[in-house]
GROMACS .gro file of N, CA and C in nm:
model
  540
    1MET      N    1   6.019  11.256 -24.418
    1MET     CA    2   6.175  11.180 -24.353
    1MET      C    3   6.134  11.139 -24.284
    2ASN      N    4   6.194  11.010 -24.162
    2ASN     CA    5   6.158  10.925 -24.095
    2ASN      C    6   6.306  10.903 -24.042
    3TYR      N    7   6.326  10.975 -23.912
    3TYR     CA    8   6.511  10.986 -23.874
    3TYR      C    9   6.529  10.904 -23.776
    4LYS      N   10   6.641  10.876 -23.744
    4LYS     CA   11   6.688  10.724 -23.649
    4LYS      C   12   6.846  10.735 -23.672
    5LYS      N   13   6.857  10.651 -23.566
    5LYS     CA   14   6.958  10.664 -23.530
    5LYS      C   15   7.011  10.587 -23.618
    6ILE      N   16   7.155  10.507 -23.747
    6ILE     CA   17   7.252  10.433 -23.739
    6ILE      C   18   7.393  10.369 -23.697
    7ALA      N   19   7.329  10.261 -23.714
    7ALA     CA   20   7.388  10.144 -23.620
    7ALA      C   21   7.558  10.134 -23.651
    8ILE      N   22   7.647  10.046 -23.585
    8ILE     CA   23   7.741  10.051 -23.644
    8ILE      C   24   7.809   9.953 -23.806
    9ASN      N   25   7.712   9.900 -23.766
    9ASN     CA   26   7.666   9.768 -23.881
    9ASN      C   27   7.605   9.786 -23.969
   10GLU      N   28   7.539   9.889 -23.996
   10GLU     CA   29   7.454   9.916 -24.106
   10GLU      C   30   7.551  10.074 -24.197
   11LEU      N   31   7.675  10.063 -24.151
   11LEU     CA   32   7.833  10.161 -24.255
   11LEU      C   33   7.830  10.109 -24.290
   12VAL      N   34   7.812  10.117 -24.433
   12VAL     CA   35   7.871  10.035 -24.500
   12VAL      C   36   7.830  10.102 -24.630
   13PRO      N   37   7.926  10.145 -24.736
   13PRO     CA   38   7.885  10.199 -24.872
   13PRO      C   39   7.743  10.220 -24.978
   14GLU      N   40   7.672  10.078 -24.919
   14GLU     CA   41   7.610  10.027 -24.938
   14GLU      C   42   7.446  10.131 -24.917
   15LEU      N   43   7.490  10.159 -24.840
   15LEU     CA   44   7.346  10.241 -24.764
   15LEU      C   45   7.354  10.414 -24.811
   16PHE      N   46   7.496  10.415 -24.903
   16PHE     CA   47   7.491  10.498 -24.936
   16PHE      C   48   7.432  10.534 -25.074
   17THR      N   49   7.378  10.457 -25.141
   17THR     CA   50   7.349  10.436 -25.299
   17THR      C   51   7.248  10.550 -25.339
   18ASP      N   52   7.165  10.581 -25.264
   18ASP     CA   53   7.095  10.668 -25.360
   18ASP      C   54   7.104  10.840 -25.295
   19PHE      N   55   7.220  10.843 -25.194
   19PHE     CA   56   7.236  10.971 -25.150
   19PHE      C   57   7.384  11.075 -25.249
   20ILE      N   58   7.303  11.147 -25.292
   20ILE     CA   59   7.373  11.231 -25.415
   20ILE      C   60   7.413  11.324 -25.355
   21ARG      N   61   7.628  11.344 -25.302
   21ARG     CA   62   7.644  11.412 -25.272
   21ARG      C   63   7.740  11.467 -25.356
   22HIS      N   64   7.673  11.565 -25.443
   22HIS     CA   65   7.749  11.659 -25.506
   22HIS      C   66   7.682  11.854 -25.515
   23GLN      N   67   7.804  11.906 -25.554
   23GLN     CA   68   7.767  12.013 -25.489
   23GLN      C   69   7.845  12.128 -25.554
   24ASN      N   70   7.789  12.210 -25.664
   24ASN     CA   71   7.853  12.270 -25.783
   24ASN      C   72   7.943  12.448 -25.656
   25VAL      N   73   8.002  12.436 -25.657
   25VAL     CA   74   8.053  12.570 -25.553
   25VAL      C   75   8.053  12.687 -25.625
   26THR      N   76   8.057  12.795 -25.625
   26THR     CA   77   8.095  12.906 -25.747
   26THR      C   78   8.142  12.967 -25.683
   27HIS      N   79   8.101  13.059 -25.470
   27HIS     CA   80   8.173  13.100 -25.428
   27HIS      C   81   8.222  13.088 -25.308
   28CYS      N   82   8.267  13.130 -25.258
   28CYS     CA   83   8.279  13.079 -25.098
   28CYS      C   84   8.343  13.191 -25.000
   29TRP      N   85   8.300  13.175 -24.832
   29TRP     CA   86   8.416  13.293 -24.750
   29TRP      C   87   8.512  13.262 -24.714
   30ARG      N   88   8.611  13.376 -24.726
   30ARG     CA   89   8.720  13.399 -24.700
   30ARG      C   90   8.778  13.445 -24.589
   31TYR      N   91   8.886  13.411 -24.516
   31TYR     CA   92   8.949  13.514 -24.428
   31TYR      C   93   9.106  13.561 -24.471
   32SER      N   94   9.048  13.776 -24.492
   32SER     CA   95   9.197  13.778 -24.528
   32SER      C   96   9.166  13.932 -24.466
   33ASP      N   97   9.282  13.981 -24.464
   33ASP     CA   98   9.291  14.169 -24.422
   33ASP      C   99   9.174  14.127 -24.272
   34GLY      N  100   9.165  14.048 -24.188
   34GLY     CA  101   9.087  14.076 -24.064
   34GLY      C  102   8.959  14.030 -24.087
   35GLN      N  103   8.906  14.018 -24.221
   35GLN     CA  104   8.772  14.019 -24.248
   35GLN      C  105   8.738  13.886 -24.321
   36TRP      N  106   8.638  13.892 -24.304
   36TRP     CA  107   8.554  13.795 -24.367
   36TRP      C  108   8.455  13.845 -24.496
   37LYS      N  109   8.538  13.781 -24.669
   37LYS     CA  110   8.474  13.835 -24.794
   37LYS      C  111   8.429  13.701 -24.864
   38ILE      N  112   8.345  13.747 -24.943
   38ILE     CA  113   8.294  13.605 -24.982
   38ILE      C  114   8.372  13.700 -25.167
   39GLU      N  115   8.451  13.568 -25.174
   39GLU     CA  116   8.529  13.523 -25.331
   39GLU      C  117   8.505  13.446 -25.422
   40PRO      N  118   8.502  13.514 -25.586
   40PRO     CA  119   8.486  13.369 -25.675
   40PRO      C  120   8.592  13.222 -25.635
   41VAL      N  121   8.526  13.104 -25.601
   41VAL     CA  122   8.592  13.009 -25.570
   41VAL      C  123   8.515  12.879 -25.676
   42VAL      N  124   8.578  12.778 -25.746
   42VAL     CA  125   8.479  12.738 -25.808
   42VAL      C  126   8.521  12.605 -25.819
   43PHE      N  127   8.453  12.486 -25.780
   43PHE     CA  128   8.492  12.332 -25.801
   43PHE      C  129   8.355  12.251 -25.754
   44THR      N  130   8.379  12.129 -25.760
   44THR     CA  131   8.282  12.073 -25.829
   44THR      C  132   8.303  11.969 -25.684
   45GLU      N  133   8.217  11.933 -25.544
   45GLU     CA  134   8.203  11.817 -25.442
   45GLU      C  135   8.124  11.711 -25.485
   46GLU      N  136   8.174  11.594 -25.516
   46GLU     CA  137   8.111  11.482 -25.572
   46GLU      C  138   8.183  11.278 -25.504
   47TRP      N  139   8.127  11.311 -25.469
   47TRP     CA  140   8.178  11.178 -25.375
   47TRP      C  141   8.078  11.025 -25.417
   48GLY      N  142   8.201  10.947 -25.469
   48GLY     CA  143   8.199  10.767 -25.507
   48GLY      C  144   8.181  10.741 -25.438
   49HIS      N  145   8.222  10.586 -25.464
   49HIS     CA  146   8.245  10.467 -25.311
   49HIS      C  147   8.361  10.534 -25.313
   50ASP      N  148   8.430  10.519 -25.308
   50ASP     CA  149   8.567  10.545 -25.242
   50ASP      C  150   8.555  10.663 -25.119
   51GLU      N  151   8.525  10.724 -25.162
   51GLU     CA  152   8.458  10.865 -25.028
   51GLU      C  153   8.358  10.808 -24.979
   52TYR      N  154   8.278  10.751 -24.985
   52TYR     CA  155   8.153  10.694 -24.890
   52TYR      C  156   8.223  10.537 -24.811
   53LYS      N  157   8.323  10.467 -24.890
   53LYS     CA  158   8.397  10.348 -24.816
   53LYS      C  159   8.472  10.460 -24.673
   54GLN      N  160   8.545  10.527 -24.672
   54GLN     CA  161   8.626  10.602 -24.606
   54GLN      C  162   8.504  10.709 -24.512
   55LEU      N  163   8.449  10.767 -24.563
   55LEU     CA  164   8.328  10.793 -24.461
   55LEU      C  165   8.230  10.699 -24.341
   56CYS      N  166   8.259  10.611 -24.372
   56CYS     CA  167   8.163  10.432 -24.283
   56CYS      C  168   8.279  10.394 -24.208
   57GLY      N  169   8.424  10.424 -24.238
   57GLY     CA  170   8.528  10.437 -24.182
   57GLY      C  171   8.501  10.541 -24.048
   58TYR      N  172   8.508  10.684 -24.064
   58TYR     CA  173   8.478  10.796 -23.959
   58TYR      C  174   8.385  10.765 -23.883
   59LEU      N  175   8.264  10.798 -23.947
   59LEU     CA  176   8.155  10.720 -23.900
   59LEU      C  177   8.098  10.622 -23.759
   60LYS      N  178   8.178  10.525 -23.785
   60LYS     CA  179   8.234  10.392 -23.750
   60LYS      C  180   8.295  10.407 -23.606
   61ASN      N  181   8.399  10.494 -23.627
   61ASN     CA  182   8.497  10.599 -23.520
   61ASN      C  183   8.418  10.645 -23.410
   62THR      N  184   8.337  10.725 -23.472
   62THR     CA  185   8.235  10.815 -23.436
   62THR      C  186   8.120  10.733 -23.334
   63LEU      N  187   8.048  10.645 -23.366
   63LEU     CA  188   8.003  10.527 -23.281
   63LEU      C  189   8.106  10.464 -23.164
   64LYS      N  190   8.238  10.468 -23.192
   64LYS     CA  191   8.275  10.339 -23.125
   64LYS      C  192   8.317  10.455 -23.018
   65THR      N  193   8.346  10.602 -22.990
   65THR     CA  194   8.397  10.671 -22.961
   65THR      C  195   8.279  10.755 -22.811
   66ARG      N  196   8.149  10.663 -22.848
   66ARG     CA  197   8.027  10.741 -22.771
   66ARG      C  198   7.980  10.828 -22.832
   67GLY      N  199   7.999  10.871 -22.989
   67GLY     CA  200   7.935  10.942 -23.079
   67GLY      C  201   7.794  10.937 -23.096
   68ILE      N  202   7.768  10.961 -23.210
   68ILE     CA  203   7.578  10.992 -23.222
   68ILE      C  204   7.639  10.982 -23.411
   69VAL      N  205   7.495  10.894 -23.501
   69VAL     CA  206   7.493  10.900 -23.611
   69VAL      C  207   7.354  10.925 -23.653
   70ILE      N  208   7.283  11.003 -23.721
   70ILE     CA  209   7.150  10.968 -23.759
   70ILE      C  210   7.100  11.044 -23.904
   71GLY      N  211   7.044  10.936 -23.922
   71GLY     CA  212   7.012  10.947 -24.095
   71GLY      C  213   6.856  10.988 -24.171
   72ALA      N  214   6.836  11.037 -24.242
   72ALA     CA  215   6.718  11.078 -24.266
   72ALA      C  216   6.651  10.985 -24.353
   73PHE      N  217   6.545  10.910 -24.377
   73PHE     CA  218   6.570  10.843 -24.481
   73PHE      C  219   6.432  10.824 -24.515
   74SER      N  220   6.400  10.834 -24.677
   74SER     CA  221   6.261  10.841 -24.716
   74SER      C  222   6.197  10.712 -24.680
   75ASP      N  223   6.062  10.745 -24.717
   75ASP     CA  224   5.945  10.633 -24.790
   75ASP      C  225   5.990  10.477 -24.833
   76LYS      N  226   6.080  10.471 -24.880
   76LYS     CA  227   6.172  10.363 -24.920
   76LYS      C  228   6.302  10.360 -24.842
   77ASP      N  229   6.337  10.401 -24.734
   77ASP     CA  230   6.449  10.334 -24.673
   77ASP      C  231   6.551  10.410 -24.779
   78GLN      N  232   6.578  10.513 -24.770
   78GLN     CA  233   6.649  10.543 -24.873
   78GLN      C  234   6.682  10.667 -24.788
   79LEU      N  235   6.877  10.660 -24.724
   79LEU     CA  236   6.889  10.741 -24.675
   79LEU      C  237   6.918  10.874 -24.803
   80LYS      N  238   6.896  10.974 -24.743
   80LYS     CA  239   6.890  11.125 -24.766
   80LYS      C  240   6.929  11.243 -24.719
   81GLY      N  241   7.003  11.173 -24.608
   81GLY     CA  242   7.120  11.309 -24.469
   81GLY      C  243   7.094  11.191 -24.409
   82PHE      N  244   7.241  11.273 -24.339
   82PHE     CA  245   7.286  11.231 -24.202
   82PHE      C  246   7.346  11.344 -24.113
   83VAL      N  247   7.391  11.308 -24.016
   83VAL     CA  248   7.416  11.394 -23.921
   83VAL      C  249   7.508  11.315 -23.835
   84SER      N  250   7.621  11.383 -23.796
   84SER     CA  251   7.740  11.279 -23.686
   84SER      C  252   7.828  11.384 -23.548
   85VAL      N  253   7.748  11.340 -23.468
   85VAL     CA  254   7.825  11.417 -23.347
   85VAL      C  255   7.943  11.297 -23.285
   86GLU      N  256   8.084  11.431 -23.237
   86GLU     CA  257   8.117  11.346 -23.199
   86GLU      C  258   8.107  11.317 -23.003
   87GLY      N  259   8.147  11.218 -22.961
   87GLY     CA  260   8.168  11.182 -22.862
   87GLY      C  261   8.236  11.248 -22.719
   88LYS      N  262   8.373  11.302 -22.818
   88LYS     CA  263   8.472  11.383 -22.734
   88LYS      C  264   8.446  11.481 -22.691
   89ARG      N  265   8.447  11.613 -22.561
   89ARG     CA  266   8.382  11.716 -22.568
   89ARG      C  267   8.593  11.785 -22.561
   90PHE      N  268   8.564  11.879 -22.604
   90PHE     CA  269   8.700  11.916 -22.588
   90PHE      C  270   8.632  12.070 -22.560
   91GLY      N  271   8.777  12.197 -22.547
   91GLY     CA  272   8.765  12.287 -22.554
   91GLY      C  273   8.881  12.340 -22.401
   92SER      N  274   8.874  12.502 -22.366
   92SER     CA  275   8.893  12.515 -22.243
   92SER      C  276   8.871  12.436 -22.101
   93TYR      N  277   8.739  12.482 -22.128
   93TYR     CA  278   8.661  12.367 -22.042
   93TYR      C  279   8.509  12.291 -22.061
   94LYS      N  280   8.601  12.210 -22.165
   94LYS     CA  281   8.526  12.110 -22.222
   94LYS      C  282   8.357  12.118 -22.291
   95GLN      N  283   8.354  12.221 -22.260
   95GLN     CA  284   8.237  12.304 -22.360
   95GLN      C  285   8.139  12.251 -22.487
   96TYR      N  286   8.264  12.210 -22.577
   96TYR     CA  287   8.207  12.207 -22.732
   96TYR      C  288   8.196  11.993 -22.727
   97LEU      N  289   8.091  11.973 -22.801
   97LEU     CA  290   8.109  11.881 -22.904
   97LEU      C  291   8.058  11.864 -23.052
   98ASP      N  292   8.171  11.812 -23.132
   98ASP     CA  293   8.169  11.878 -23.248
   98ASP      C  294   8.120  11.832 -23.341
   99LEU      N  295   8.034  11.902 -23.420
   99LEU     CA  296   7.952  11.820 -23.570
   99LEU      C  297   7.972  11.832 -23.594
  100SER      N  298   8.049  11.698 -23.651
  100SER     CA  299   8.123  11.642 -23.784
  100SER      C  300   8.102  11.589 -23.941
  101ALA      N  301   7.984  11.573 -23.881
  101ALA     CA  302   7.955  11.597 -24.040
  101ALA      C  303   7.823  11.602 -24.050
  102LEU      N  304   7.703  11.700 -24.199
  102LEU     CA  305   7.549  11.688 -24.204
  102LEU      C  306   7.531  11.710 -24.354
  103HIS      N  307   7.548  11.655 -24.357
  103HIS     CA  308   7.511  11.568 -24.570
  103HIS      C  309   7.354  11.605 -24.576
  104VAL      N  310   7.301  11.631 -24.700
  104VAL     CA  311   7.146  11.624 -24.706
  104VAL      C  312   7.180  11.548 -24.866
  105SER      N  313   7.170  11.481 -24.952
  105SER     CA  314   7.160  11.448 -25.084
  105SER      C  315   7.056  11.533 -25.164
  106GLU      N  316   7.131  11.574 -25.237
  106GLU     CA  317   7.110  11.689 -25.323
  106GLU      C  318   6.956  11.667 -25.421
  107ASP      N  319   6.926  11.586 -25.444
  107ASP     CA  320   6.759  11.521 -25.515
  107ASP      C  321   6.642  11.603 -25.388
  108VAL      N  322   6.720  11.590 -25.279
  108VAL     CA  323   6.571  11.637 -25.120
  108VAL      C  324   6.654  11.789 -25.025
  109ARG      N  325   6.752  11.843 -25.097
  109ARG     CA  326   6.735  11.957 -25.048
  109ARG      C  327   6.651  12.089 -25.040
  110GLY      N  328   6.703  12.143 -24.961
  110GLY     CA  329   6.563  12.260 -24.951
  110GLY      C  330   6.440  12.255 -24.897
  111GLN      N  331   6.427  12.119 -24.849
  111GLN     CA  332   6.261  12.078 -24.734
  111GLN      C  333   6.354  12.031 -24.568
  112LYS      N  334   6.411  12.117 -24.532
  112LYS     CA  335   6.428  12.145 -24.363
  112LYS      C  336   6.481  12.006 -24.369
  113ILE      N  337   6.529  11.935 -24.473
  113ILE     CA  338   6.618  11.817 -24.361
  113ILE      C  339   6.655  11.881 -24.270
  114GLY      N  340   6.848  11.943 -24.316
  114GLY     CA  341   6.911  11.986 -24.258
  114GLY      C  342   6.860  12.051 -24.161
  115LYS      N  343   6.825  12.102 -24.129
  115LYS     CA  344   6.784  12.179 -24.032
  115LYS      C  345   6.716  12.046 -23.914
  116GLN      N  346   6.649  12.003 -23.982
  116GLN     CA  347   6.566  11.815 -23.847
  116GLN      C  348   6.727  11.797 -23.783
  117LEU      N  349   6.789  11.745 -23.934
  117LEU     CA  350   6.905  11.671 -23.846
  117LEU      C  351   7.009  11.729 -23.787
  118PHE      N  352   6.983  11.927 -23.799
  118PHE     CA  353   7.115  11.979 -23.696
  118PHE      C  354   7.028  11.976 -23.552
  119LEU      N  355   6.902  11.989 -23.561
  119LEU     CA  356   6.800  11.989 -23.395
  119LEU      C  357   6.843  11.848 -23.333
  120LEU      N  358   6.844  11.775 -23.388
  120LEU     CA  359   6.897  11.613 -23.341
  120LEU      C  360   6.991  11.618 -23.305
  121ALA      N  361   7.137  11.687 -23.370
  121ALA     CA  362   7.220  11.640 -23.313
  121ALA      C  363   7.247  11.753 -23.206
  122ALA      N  364   7.164  11.887 -23.151
  122ALA     CA  365   7.159  11.984 -23.059
  122ALA      C  366   7.151  11.916 -23.013
  123ASP      N  367   6.976  11.843 -22.980
  123ASP     CA  368   6.966  11.747 -22.880
  123ASP      C  369   7.029  11.679 -22.771
  124PHE      N  370   7.123  11.571 -22.894
  124PHE     CA  371   7.171  11.502 -22.845
  124PHE      C  372   7.349  11.565 -22.768
  125ALA      N  373   7.404  11.708 -22.817
  125ALA     CA  374   7.433  11.758 -22.757
  125ALA      C  375   7.459  11.786 -22.630
  126ALA      N  376   7.314  11.883 -22.621
  126ALA     CA  377   7.269  11.886 -22.463
  126ALA      C  378   7.267  11.779 -22.392
  127ASN      N  379   7.217  11.686 -22.429
  127ASN     CA  380   7.196  11.513 -22.361
  127ASN      C  381   7.319  11.515 -22.321
  128GLN      N  382   7.445  11.544 -22.350
  128GLN     CA  383   7.596  11.510 -22.259
  128GLN      C  384   7.624  11.643 -22.193
  129GLY      N  385   7.545  11.733 -22.232
  129GLY     CA  386   7.569  11.835 -22.092
  129GLY      C  387   7.655  11.906 -22.109
  130VAL      N  388   7.718  11.945 -22.189
  130VAL     CA  389   7.791  12.035 -22.291
  130VAL      C  390   7.711  12.224 -22.325
  131GLU      N  391   7.784  12.271 -22.342
  131GLU     CA  392   7.727  12.380 -22.387
  131GLU      C  393   7.656  12.408 -22.521
  132LYS      N  394   7.865  12.359 -22.594
  132LYS     CA  395   7.784  12.412 -22.766
  132LYS      C  396   7.852  12.290 -22.806
  133LEU      N  397   7.765  12.342 -22.952
  133LEU     CA  398   7.833  12.237 -23.069
  133LEU      C  399   7.913  12.278 -23.178
  134TYR      N  400   7.985  12.230 -23.197
  134TYR     CA  401   8.128  12.356 -23.268
  134TYR      C  402   8.134  12.250 -23.389
  135ILE      N  403   8.142  12.325 -23.459
  135ILE     CA  404   8.120  12.344 -23.655
  135ILE      C  405   8.236  12.374 -23.737
  136SER      N  406   8.348  12.251 -23.795
  136SER     CA  407   8.429  12.328 -23.898
  136SER      C  408   8.389  12.306 -24.024
  137SER      N  409   8.301  12.436 -24.020
  137SER     CA  410   8.213  12.426 -24.191
  137SER      C  411   8.231  12.477 -24.259
  138HIS      N  412   8.243  12.395 -24.403
  138HIS     CA  413   8.280  12.403 -24.572
  138HIS      C  414   8.264  12.577 -24.546
  139SER      N  415   8.307  12.664 -24.611
  139SER     CA  416   8.286  12.791 -24.644
  139SER      C  417   8.191  12.844 -24.778
  140ALA      N  418   8.127  12.729 -24.843
  140ALA     CA  419   8.041  12.793 -24.967
  140ALA      C  420   7.943  12.848 -24.924
  141VAL      N  421   7.910  12.995 -24.963
  141VAL     CA  422   7.858  13.021 -24.948
  141VAL      C  423   7.710  13.005 -24.894
  142GLU      N  424   7.633  12.899 -24.977
  142GLU     CA  425   7.553  12.815 -24.947
  142GLU      C  426   7.525  12.750 -24.775
  143THR      N  427   7.655  12.675 -24.755
  143THR     CA  428   7.663  12.668 -24.633
  143THR      C  429   7.618  12.719 -24.493
  144GLN      N  430   7.725  12.829 -24.515
  144GLN     CA  431   7.780  12.959 -24.463
  144GLN      C  432   7.615  13.011 -24.438
  145ALA      N  433   7.521  13.022 -24.574
  145ALA     CA  434   7.407  13.055 -24.539
  145ALA      C  435   7.327  12.984 -24.403
  146PHE      N  436   7.332  12.848 -24.418
  146PHE     CA  437   7.258  12.746 -24.358
  146PHE      C  438   7.260  12.769 -24.239
  147TYR      N  439   7.347  12.707 -24.146
  147TYR     CA  440   7.423  12.769 -24.088
  147TYR      C  441   7.392  12.923 -23.948
  148SER      N  442   7.487  12.985 -24.041
  148SER     CA  443   7.350  13.167 -24.012
  148SER      C  444   7.232  13.148 -23.979
  149SER      N  445   7.133  13.086 -24.088
  149SER     CA  446   7.038  13.065 -24.047
  149SER      C  447   6.972  13.002 -23.923
  150LEU      N  448   7.077  12.901 -23.892
  150LEU     CA  449   6.990  12.858 -23.747
  150LEU      C  450   7.082  12.930 -23.614
  151GLY      N  451   7.151  13.026 -23.642
  151GLY     CA  452   7.186  13.073 -23.546
  151GLY      C  453   7.350  13.074 -23.494
  152CYS      N  454   7.436  13.030 -23.611
  152CYS     CA  455   7.542  12.940 -23.560
  152CYS      C  456   7.652  13.098 -23.616
  153VAL      N  457   7.749  13.135 -23.482
  153VAL     CA  458   7.835  13.176 -23.511
  153VAL      C  459   7.987  13.162 -23.528
  154ASP      N  460   8.007  13.288 -23.601
  154ASP     CA  461   8.262  13.229 -23.520
  154ASP      C  462   8.252  13.165 -23.387
  155ALA      N  463   8.304  13.093 -23.404
  155ALA     CA  464   8.375  13.048 -23.272
  155ALA      C  465   8.445  13.108 -23.221
  156THR      N  466   8.438  13.086 -23.081
  156THR     CA  467   8.490  13.236 -23.019
  156THR      C  468   8.677  13.147 -22.904
  157GLU      N  469   8.643  12.962 -22.995
  157GLU     CA  470   8.749  12.890 -22.965
  157GLU      C  471   8.827  12.836 -23.072
  158PRO      N  472   8.819  12.902 -23.189
  158PRO     CA  473   8.893  12.792 -23.266
  158PRO      C  474   8.996  12.681 -23.223
  159SER      N  475   8.943  12.544 -23.293
  159SER     CA  476   8.972  12.474 -23.240
  159SER      C  477   9.121  12.410 -23.361
  160ILE      N  478   9.255  12.425 -23.282
  160ILE     CA  479   9.365  12.427 -23.359
  160ILE      C  480   9.395  12.333 -23.454
  161LEU      N  481   9.359  12.181 -23.412
  161LEU     CA  482   9.300  12.094 -23.461
  161LEU      C  483   9.237  12.070 -23.654
  162HIS      N  484   9.114  12.144 -23.645
  162HIS     CA  485   9.056  12.177 -23.710
  162HIS      C  486   9.107  12.276 -23.822
  163CYS      N  487   9.129  12.375 -23.782
  163CYS     CA  488   9.211  12.455 -23.835
  163CYS      C  489   9.307  12.408 -23.937
  164GLU      N  490   9.466  12.343 -23.888
  164GLU     CA  491   9.520  12.309 -23.925
  164GLU      C  492   9.433  12.179 -24.011
  165ASN      N  493   9.352  12.067 -24.046
  165ASN     CA  494   9.301  11.978 -24.144
  165ASN      C  495   9.246  12.033 -24.249
  166GLU      N  496   9.170  12.181 -24.142
  166GLU     CA  497   9.064  12.237 -24.316
  166GLU      C  498   9.054  12.402 -24.292
  167PRO      N  499   9.239  12.409 -24.334
  167PRO     CA  500   9.216  12.570 -24.367
  167PRO      C  501   9.135  12.644 -24.395
  168TYR      N  502   9.007  12.615 -24.517
  168TYR     CA  503   8.951  12.696 -24.600
  168TYR      C  504   8.824  12.683 -24.507
  169ASP      N  505   8.770  12.603 -24.387
  169ASP     CA  506   8.670  12.603 -24.352
  169ASP      C  507   8.662  12.730 -24.260
  170ARG      N  508   8.517  12.745 -24.186
  170ARG     CA  509   8.488  12.856 -24.122
  170ARG      C  510   8.471  12.773 -23.987
  171GLN      N  511   8.508  12.817 -23.832
  171GLN     CA  512   8.507  12.738 -23.728
  171GLN      C  513   8.362  12.805 -23.651
  172LEU      N  514   8.302  12.736 -23.633
  172LEU     CA  515   8.179  12.827 -23.575
  172LEU      C  516   8.096  12.732 -23.453
  173GLU      N  517   8.031  12.788 -23.402
  173GLU     CA  518   7.970  12.746 -23.264
  173GLU      C  519   7.834  12.807 -23.291
  174TYR      N  520   7.752  12.684 -23.260
  174TYR     CA  521   7.623  12.664 -23.184
  174TYR      C  522   7.541  12.677 -23.056
  175ARG      N  523   7.555  12.767 -22.957
  175ARG     CA  524   7.470  12.768 -22.853
  175ARG      C  525   7.367  12.714 -22.847
  176LEU      N  526   7.393  12.582 -22.737
  176LEU     CA  527   7.258  12.540 -22.721
  176LEU      C  528   7.185  12.617 -22.650
  177GLY      N  529   7.065  12.579 -22.641
  177GLY     CA  530   6.962  12.647 -22.615
  177GLY      C  531   6.806  12.698 -22.689
  178GLY      N  532   6.812  12.660 -22.836
  178GLY     CA  533   6.728  12.663 -22.859
  178GLY      C  534   6.741  12.727 -23.058
  179ILE      N  535   6.629  12.699 -23.162
  179ILE     CA  536   6.705  12.819 -23.293
  179ILE      C  537   6.502  12.841 -23.269
  180ALA      N  538   6.501  12.973 -23.336
  180ALA     CA  539   6.378  13.013 -23.357
  180ALA      C  540   6.318  12.972 -23.468
   0.00000   0.00000   0.00000
């Protein structure tokens, strides 16, 4: 894989022609009775042209506000993964930058592409002088296992905005400084 920054003019739906955002979800983490529990939750995530068009708008805004978008490209220059980090600090002492997206195409999952994208996002955030990455993470069991394997933990200061916008997401943070 070739990892590189994606420029604003490259953010068009056609960039995602060979990207497969598909996930069959069967179980999710849910917070109830004061603890996190795995519950059966069944649905399929599937993105098409309209979702990619909307995503391009979000990612362009990320770049306009001093954030970053990094792509993982195959030898055929096909986008197979991407990560975005917002440029605006937040938290009670501006300790966070928001890891706003991290996705790997279904056909190449399990090849450590997500981990490499995460590391690049962490490097960007560290270079901005913040203490932590903030992740409003999908609650699917597989997604939570991925973030846990990287050392992410429940956020000490959950973002009210994230909680309101995605009430089923799990609010995580990653202290910058390295992955084992």
